[in-house]
Short mmCIF file of C-alpha atoms in Angstrom, two decimals:
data_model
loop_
_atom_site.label_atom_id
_atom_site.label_comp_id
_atom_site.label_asym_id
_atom_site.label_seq_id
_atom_site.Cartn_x
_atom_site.Cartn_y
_atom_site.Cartn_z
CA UNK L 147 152.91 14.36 39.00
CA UNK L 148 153.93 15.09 42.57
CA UNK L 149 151.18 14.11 45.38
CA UNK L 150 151.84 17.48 46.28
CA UNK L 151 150.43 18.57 43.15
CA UNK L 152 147.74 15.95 42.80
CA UNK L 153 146.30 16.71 46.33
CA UNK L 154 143.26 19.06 46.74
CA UNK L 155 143.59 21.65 49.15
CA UNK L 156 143.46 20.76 52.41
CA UNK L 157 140.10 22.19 53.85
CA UNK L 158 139.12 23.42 57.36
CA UNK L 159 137.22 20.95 57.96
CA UNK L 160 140.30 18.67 57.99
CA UNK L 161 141.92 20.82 60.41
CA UNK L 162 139.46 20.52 62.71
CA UNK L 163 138.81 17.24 62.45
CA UNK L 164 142.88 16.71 63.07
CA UNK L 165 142.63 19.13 66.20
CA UNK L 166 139.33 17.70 67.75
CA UNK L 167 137.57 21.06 66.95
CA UNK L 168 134.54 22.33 65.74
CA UNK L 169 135.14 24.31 62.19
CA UNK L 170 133.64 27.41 63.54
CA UNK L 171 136.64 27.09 66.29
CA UNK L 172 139.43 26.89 63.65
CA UNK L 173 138.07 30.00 61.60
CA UNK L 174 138.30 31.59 65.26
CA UNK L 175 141.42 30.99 65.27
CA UNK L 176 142.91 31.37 61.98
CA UNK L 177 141.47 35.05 62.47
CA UNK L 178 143.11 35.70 65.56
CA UNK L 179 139.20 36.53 67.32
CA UNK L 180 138.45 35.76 70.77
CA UNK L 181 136.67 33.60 72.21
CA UNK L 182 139.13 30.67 71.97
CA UNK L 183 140.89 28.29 74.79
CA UNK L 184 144.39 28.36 74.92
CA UNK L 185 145.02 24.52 74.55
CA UNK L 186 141.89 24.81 71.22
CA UNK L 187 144.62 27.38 70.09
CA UNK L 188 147.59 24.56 70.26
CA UNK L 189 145.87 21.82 68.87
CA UNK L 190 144.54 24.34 66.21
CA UNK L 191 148.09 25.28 65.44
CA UNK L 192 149.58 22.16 65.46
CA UNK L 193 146.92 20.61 63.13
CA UNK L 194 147.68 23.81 60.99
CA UNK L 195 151.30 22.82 60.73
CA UNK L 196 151.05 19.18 60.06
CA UNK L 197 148.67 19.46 56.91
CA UNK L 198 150.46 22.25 55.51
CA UNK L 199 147.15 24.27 55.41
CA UNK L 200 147.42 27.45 53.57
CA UNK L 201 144.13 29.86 54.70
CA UNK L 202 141.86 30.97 51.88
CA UNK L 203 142.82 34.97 52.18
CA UNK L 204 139.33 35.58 50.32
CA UNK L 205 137.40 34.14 52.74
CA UNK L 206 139.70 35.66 55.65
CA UNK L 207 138.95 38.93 54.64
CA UNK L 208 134.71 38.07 54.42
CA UNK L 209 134.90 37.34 58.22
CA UNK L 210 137.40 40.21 59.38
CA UNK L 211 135.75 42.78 56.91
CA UNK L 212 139.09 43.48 56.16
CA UNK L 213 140.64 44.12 52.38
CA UNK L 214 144.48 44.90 53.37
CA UNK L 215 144.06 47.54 50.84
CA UNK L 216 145.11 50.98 51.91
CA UNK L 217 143.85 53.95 49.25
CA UNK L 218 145.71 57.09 48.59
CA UNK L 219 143.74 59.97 47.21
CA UNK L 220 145.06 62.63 45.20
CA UNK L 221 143.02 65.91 44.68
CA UNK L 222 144.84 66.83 41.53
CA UNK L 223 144.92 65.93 37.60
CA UNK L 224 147.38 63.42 36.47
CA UNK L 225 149.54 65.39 34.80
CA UNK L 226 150.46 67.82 37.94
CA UNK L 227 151.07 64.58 40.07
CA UNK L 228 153.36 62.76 37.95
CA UNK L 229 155.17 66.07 37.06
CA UNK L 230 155.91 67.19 40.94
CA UNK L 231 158.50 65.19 42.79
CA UNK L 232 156.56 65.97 46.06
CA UNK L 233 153.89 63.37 45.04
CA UNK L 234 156.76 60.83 44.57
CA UNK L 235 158.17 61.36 47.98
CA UNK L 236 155.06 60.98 49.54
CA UNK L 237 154.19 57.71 48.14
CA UNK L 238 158.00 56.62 48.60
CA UNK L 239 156.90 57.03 52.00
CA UNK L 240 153.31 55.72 51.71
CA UNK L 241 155.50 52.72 50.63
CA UNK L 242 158.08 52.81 53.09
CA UNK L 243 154.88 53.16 56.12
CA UNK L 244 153.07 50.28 54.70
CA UNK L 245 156.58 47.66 55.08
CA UNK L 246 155.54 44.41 56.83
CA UNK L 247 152.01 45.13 56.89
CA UNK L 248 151.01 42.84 54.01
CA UNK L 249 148.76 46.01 53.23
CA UNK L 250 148.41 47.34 49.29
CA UNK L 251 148.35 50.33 48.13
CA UNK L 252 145.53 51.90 45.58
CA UNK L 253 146.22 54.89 44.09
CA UNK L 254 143.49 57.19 43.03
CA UNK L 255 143.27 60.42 41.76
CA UNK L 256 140.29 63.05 41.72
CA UNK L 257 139.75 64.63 38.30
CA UNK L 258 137.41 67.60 40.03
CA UNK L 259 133.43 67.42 40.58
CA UNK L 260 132.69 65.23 37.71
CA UNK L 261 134.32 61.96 38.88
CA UNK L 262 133.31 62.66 42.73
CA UNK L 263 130.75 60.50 43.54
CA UNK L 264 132.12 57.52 41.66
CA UNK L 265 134.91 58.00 44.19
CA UNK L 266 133.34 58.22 46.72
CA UNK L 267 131.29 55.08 46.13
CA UNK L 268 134.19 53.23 45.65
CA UNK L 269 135.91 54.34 48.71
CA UNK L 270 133.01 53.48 51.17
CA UNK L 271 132.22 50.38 49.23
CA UNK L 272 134.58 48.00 51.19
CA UNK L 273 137.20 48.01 48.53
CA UNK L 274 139.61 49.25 51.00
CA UNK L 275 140.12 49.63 54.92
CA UNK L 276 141.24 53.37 54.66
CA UNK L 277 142.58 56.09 53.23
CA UNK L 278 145.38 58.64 53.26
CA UNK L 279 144.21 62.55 51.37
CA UNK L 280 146.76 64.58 49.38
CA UNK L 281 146.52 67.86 48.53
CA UNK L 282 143.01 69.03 49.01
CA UNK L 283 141.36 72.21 48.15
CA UNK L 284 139.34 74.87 49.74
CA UNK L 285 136.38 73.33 51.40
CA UNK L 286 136.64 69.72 50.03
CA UNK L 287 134.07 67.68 52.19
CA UNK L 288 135.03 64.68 50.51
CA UNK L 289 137.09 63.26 54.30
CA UNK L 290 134.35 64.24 55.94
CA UNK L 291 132.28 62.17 53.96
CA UNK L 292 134.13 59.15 53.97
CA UNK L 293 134.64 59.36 57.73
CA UNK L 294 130.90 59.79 57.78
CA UNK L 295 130.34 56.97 56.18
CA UNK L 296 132.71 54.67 58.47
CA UNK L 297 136.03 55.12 56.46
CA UNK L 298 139.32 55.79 58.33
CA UNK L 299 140.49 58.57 56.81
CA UNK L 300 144.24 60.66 57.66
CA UNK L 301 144.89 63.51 55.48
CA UNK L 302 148.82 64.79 54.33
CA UNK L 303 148.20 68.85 54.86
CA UNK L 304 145.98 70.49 57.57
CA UNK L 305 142.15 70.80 55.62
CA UNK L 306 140.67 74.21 55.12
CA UNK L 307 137.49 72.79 55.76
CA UNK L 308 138.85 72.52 59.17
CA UNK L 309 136.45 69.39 61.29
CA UNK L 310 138.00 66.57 63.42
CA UNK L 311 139.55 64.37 60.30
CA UNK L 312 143.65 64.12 61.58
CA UNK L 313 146.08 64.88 59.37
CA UNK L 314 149.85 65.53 59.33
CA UNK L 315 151.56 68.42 58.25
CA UNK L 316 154.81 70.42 58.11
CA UNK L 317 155.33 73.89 60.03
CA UNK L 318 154.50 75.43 56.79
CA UNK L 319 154.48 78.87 58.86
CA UNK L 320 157.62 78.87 60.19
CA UNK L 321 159.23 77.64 57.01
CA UNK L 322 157.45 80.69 55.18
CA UNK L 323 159.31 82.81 58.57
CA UNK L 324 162.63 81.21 58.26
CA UNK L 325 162.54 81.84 54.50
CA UNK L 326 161.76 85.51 54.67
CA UNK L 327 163.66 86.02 57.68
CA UNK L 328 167.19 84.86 55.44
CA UNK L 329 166.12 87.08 52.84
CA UNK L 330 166.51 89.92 55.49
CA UNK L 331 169.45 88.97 56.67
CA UNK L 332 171.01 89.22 53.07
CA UNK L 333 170.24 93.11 53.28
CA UNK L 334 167.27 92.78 50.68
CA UNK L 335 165.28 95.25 50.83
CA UNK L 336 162.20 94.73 48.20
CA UNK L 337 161.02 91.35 49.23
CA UNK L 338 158.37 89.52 47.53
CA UNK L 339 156.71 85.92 47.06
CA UNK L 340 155.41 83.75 44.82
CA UNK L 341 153.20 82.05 46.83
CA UNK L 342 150.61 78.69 46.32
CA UNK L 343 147.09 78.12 45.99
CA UNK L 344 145.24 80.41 48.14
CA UNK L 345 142.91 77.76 48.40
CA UNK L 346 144.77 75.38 49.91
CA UNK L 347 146.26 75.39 53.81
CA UNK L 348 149.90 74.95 52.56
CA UNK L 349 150.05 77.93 50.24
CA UNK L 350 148.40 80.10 53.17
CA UNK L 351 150.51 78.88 55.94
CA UNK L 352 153.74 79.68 53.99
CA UNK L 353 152.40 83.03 53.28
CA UNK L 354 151.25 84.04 56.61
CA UNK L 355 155.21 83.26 57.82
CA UNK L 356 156.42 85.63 55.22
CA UNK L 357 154.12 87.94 55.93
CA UNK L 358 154.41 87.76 59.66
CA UNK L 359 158.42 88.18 59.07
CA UNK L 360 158.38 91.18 57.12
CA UNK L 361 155.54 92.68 58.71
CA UNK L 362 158.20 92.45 62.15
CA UNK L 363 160.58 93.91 60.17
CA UNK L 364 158.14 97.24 59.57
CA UNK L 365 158.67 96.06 55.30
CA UNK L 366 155.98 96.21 52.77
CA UNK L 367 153.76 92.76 52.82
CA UNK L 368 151.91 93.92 49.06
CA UNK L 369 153.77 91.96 46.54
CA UNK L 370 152.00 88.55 46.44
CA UNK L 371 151.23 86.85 43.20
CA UNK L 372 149.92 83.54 44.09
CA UNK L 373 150.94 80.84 41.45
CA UNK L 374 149.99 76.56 41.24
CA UNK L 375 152.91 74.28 41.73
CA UNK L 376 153.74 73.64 38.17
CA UNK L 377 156.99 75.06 36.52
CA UNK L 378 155.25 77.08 33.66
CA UNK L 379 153.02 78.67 36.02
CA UNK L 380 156.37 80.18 38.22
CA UNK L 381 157.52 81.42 35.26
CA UNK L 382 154.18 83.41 34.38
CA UNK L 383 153.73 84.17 38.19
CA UNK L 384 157.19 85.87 38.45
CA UNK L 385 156.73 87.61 35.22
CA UNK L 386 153.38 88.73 36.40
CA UNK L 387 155.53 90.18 39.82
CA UNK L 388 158.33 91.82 38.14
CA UNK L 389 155.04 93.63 35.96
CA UNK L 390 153.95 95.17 39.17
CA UNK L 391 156.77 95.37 41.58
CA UNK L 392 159.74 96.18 39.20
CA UNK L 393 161.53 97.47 42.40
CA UNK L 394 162.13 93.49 43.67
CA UNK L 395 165.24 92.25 44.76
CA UNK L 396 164.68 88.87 46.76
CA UNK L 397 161.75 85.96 46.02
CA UNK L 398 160.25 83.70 48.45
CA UNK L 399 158.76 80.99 46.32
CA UNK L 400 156.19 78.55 47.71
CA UNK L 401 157.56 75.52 46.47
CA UNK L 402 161.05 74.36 44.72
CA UNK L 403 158.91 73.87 41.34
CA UNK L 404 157.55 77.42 41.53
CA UNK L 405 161.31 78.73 42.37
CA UNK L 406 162.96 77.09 38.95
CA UNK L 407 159.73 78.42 36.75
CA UNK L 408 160.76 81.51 38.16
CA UNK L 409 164.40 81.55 37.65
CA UNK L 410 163.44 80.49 34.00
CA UNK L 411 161.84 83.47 33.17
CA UNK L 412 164.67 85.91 35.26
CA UNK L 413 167.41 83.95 32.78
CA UNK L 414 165.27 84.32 29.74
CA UNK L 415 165.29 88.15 30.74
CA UNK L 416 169.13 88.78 31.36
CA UNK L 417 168.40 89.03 35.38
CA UNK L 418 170.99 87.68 37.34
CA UNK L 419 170.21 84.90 40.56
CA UNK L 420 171.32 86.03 43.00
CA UNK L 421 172.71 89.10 41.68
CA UNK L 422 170.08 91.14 40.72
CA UNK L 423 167.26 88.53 42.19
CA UNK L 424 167.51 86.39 45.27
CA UNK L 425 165.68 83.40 45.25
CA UNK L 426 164.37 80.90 48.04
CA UNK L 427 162.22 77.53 47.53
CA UNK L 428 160.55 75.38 49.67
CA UNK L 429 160.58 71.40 49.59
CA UNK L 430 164.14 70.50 49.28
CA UNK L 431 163.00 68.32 46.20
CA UNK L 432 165.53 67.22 43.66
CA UNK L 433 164.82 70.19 41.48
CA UNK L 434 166.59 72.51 44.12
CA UNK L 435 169.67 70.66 43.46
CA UNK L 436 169.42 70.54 39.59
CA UNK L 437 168.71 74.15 39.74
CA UNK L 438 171.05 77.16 38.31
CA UNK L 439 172.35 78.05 40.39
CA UNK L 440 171.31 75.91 43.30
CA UNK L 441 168.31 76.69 44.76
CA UNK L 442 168.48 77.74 48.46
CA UNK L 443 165.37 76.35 50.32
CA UNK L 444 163.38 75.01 53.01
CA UNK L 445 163.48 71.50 53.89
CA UNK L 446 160.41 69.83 54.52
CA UNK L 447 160.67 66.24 55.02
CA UNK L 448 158.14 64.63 52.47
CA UNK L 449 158.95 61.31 52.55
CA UNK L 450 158.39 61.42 56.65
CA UNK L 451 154.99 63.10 56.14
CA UNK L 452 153.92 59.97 53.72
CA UNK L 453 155.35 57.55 56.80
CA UNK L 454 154.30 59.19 59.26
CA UNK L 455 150.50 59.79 57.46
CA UNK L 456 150.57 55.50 56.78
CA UNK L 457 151.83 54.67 60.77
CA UNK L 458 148.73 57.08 61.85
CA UNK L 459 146.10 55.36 59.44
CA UNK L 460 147.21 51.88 60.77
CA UNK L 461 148.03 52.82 64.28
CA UNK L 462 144.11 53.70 63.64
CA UNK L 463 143.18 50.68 62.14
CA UNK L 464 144.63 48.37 64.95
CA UNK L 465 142.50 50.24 67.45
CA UNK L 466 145.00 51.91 69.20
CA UNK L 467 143.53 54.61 71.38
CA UNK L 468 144.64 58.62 72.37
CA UNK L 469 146.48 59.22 68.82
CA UNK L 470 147.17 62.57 68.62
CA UNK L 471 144.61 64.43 66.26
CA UNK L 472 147.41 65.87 64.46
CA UNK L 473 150.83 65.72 63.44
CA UNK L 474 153.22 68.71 62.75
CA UNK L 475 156.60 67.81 61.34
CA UNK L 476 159.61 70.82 61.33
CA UNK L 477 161.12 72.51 58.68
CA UNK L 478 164.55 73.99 58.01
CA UNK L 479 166.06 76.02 55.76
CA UNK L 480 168.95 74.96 53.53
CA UNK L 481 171.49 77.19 51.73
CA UNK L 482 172.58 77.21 48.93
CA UNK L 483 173.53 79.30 45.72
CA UNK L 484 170.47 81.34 45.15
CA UNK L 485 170.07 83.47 47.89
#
């Protein structure tokens, strides 16, 4: 065998004796802490260089209390994550933020109540040196919790729960506005939506823009069924619509995923998009280009709110001072066949 094989690892103890330091010097400095002369750096380095040492990352992380672990929490069921591309383009993004930081990404996902305080424990446990929220609902205290208990926490999505956790967002309102506001322009004159959770910021927001754009217009504001982002439940939400508001002609949905659920059902009943039924989305996903016809929608950048959510949680981490509290990202709306 090699002598590079044969040959234990070279120790830190070694090191220092090579560099004429104490031990406690060359853990100083293979941690980057202070404390340390600039020439003790040097001879440090230099010793570090010509035994080849390789630090123990186990015992790096003991004296930084570090795990270069970042978690992402998502406050839905398997099934609903793995199904929606917006969950994708966040992590893609997640990803992309993380790059050169050596950092790794845990993914976890809240099943409700029930699995709560295992999370929770495992979270403020040291398992990980923050964590980015998705999708949260209602009052969740569970980032005010983990900030409580020391954990850096940015959320993707302003909280209901309101507090002083930051989080990043998209103009959610205006995109709801900018929607409508098209809808209008096409000379529609029964406009309704299909809008999100009503317990969750996002599917407020984009309802308060719609509402805000018809209410300028002196139109109606009562047809509102409020659907989750799932397909199936689109289609049931817009059959549920056309049960009480028969009269519609033009449908702004909350999401793209809502939108093709939706135009499911109108195609199932022999009503023509955008014919008889206008339709507009919101994401920009993948499924608004898959769509028949094409689905007409607003862009929200998803990938950017994943980057720019990871930049804030390590911008955090590295002590960087005066971040902004929050982060709003724009929207715009993209035509297509639809509407």
């Amino acid at each position: 065998m090699s002598e590079a094989i044969d040959r234990a690892p070279v120790t830190l103890e070694e090191v220092a004796r090579a560099a004429g330091v104490s031990r406690s010097t060359v853990s100083r400095v293979i941690n980057d802490l202070p404390g340390v002369s600039k020439r003790a750096r040097e001879a440090v380095a230099v010793a570090i260089s010509s035994l080849r040492y390789v630090p123990n990352q186990a015992a790096r992380n003991l004296v930084t209390r570090r795990t270069d672990s970042i978690a992402v929490v998502v406050s839905e069921k398997g099934d609903q994550v793995f199904g929606d591309p917006f969950f994708a383009g966040v992590l893609r993004g997640v990803s992309a933020g993380l790059g050169t930081s050596a950092k790794q990404l845990v993914l976890l996902m809240s099943q409700g109540e029930s699995d709560r305080d295992t999370l929770e424990n495992y979270l403020c446990s040291g398992h990980v040196d923050g964590a980015i929220v998705v999708s949260l609902h209602g009052n969740d205290l569970l980032p005010r919790r983990l900030v409580d208990a020391g954990l850096p926490v940015v959320l993707v999505g302003r909280p209901l729960a309101g507090g002083s956790v930051p989080y990043v967002d998209s103009d959610n309102l205006t995109g709801g506005l900018t929607a409508a506001r098209h809808l209008l322009s096409l000379g529609r004159s029964r406009i309704a939506t299909i809008a999100g959770p009503d317990d969750m910021a996002v599917g407020i927001d984009r309802l308060i823009g719609w509402r805000r754009a018809l209410g300028d217009a002196k139109r109606p504001t009562n047809a509102v069924v409020h659907s989750h982002f799932a397909i199936e439940a689109g289609a049931r939400a817009m059959a549920d619509l056309l049960t009480h508001h028969p009269e519609t002609d033009a449908v702004f949905a909350a999401a793209d995923i809502i939108a093709v659920g939706a135009m499911q059902y109108l195609r199932s009943r022999g009503i023509r998009v955008p014919e008889d039924i206008a339709i507009v989305g919101f994401d920009d996903s993948v499924l608004a280009t898959m769509a028949t016809p094409s689905l007409t929608t607003v862009r929200q950048p998803v990938e950017e709110l994943g980057r720019t959510t990871t930049w804030r949680l390590l911008a955090q981490l590295a002590g960087e001072r005066h971040l902004p509290p929050s982060i709003l990202l724009p929207t715009e709306l993209i035509l297509r066949s639809s509407a």
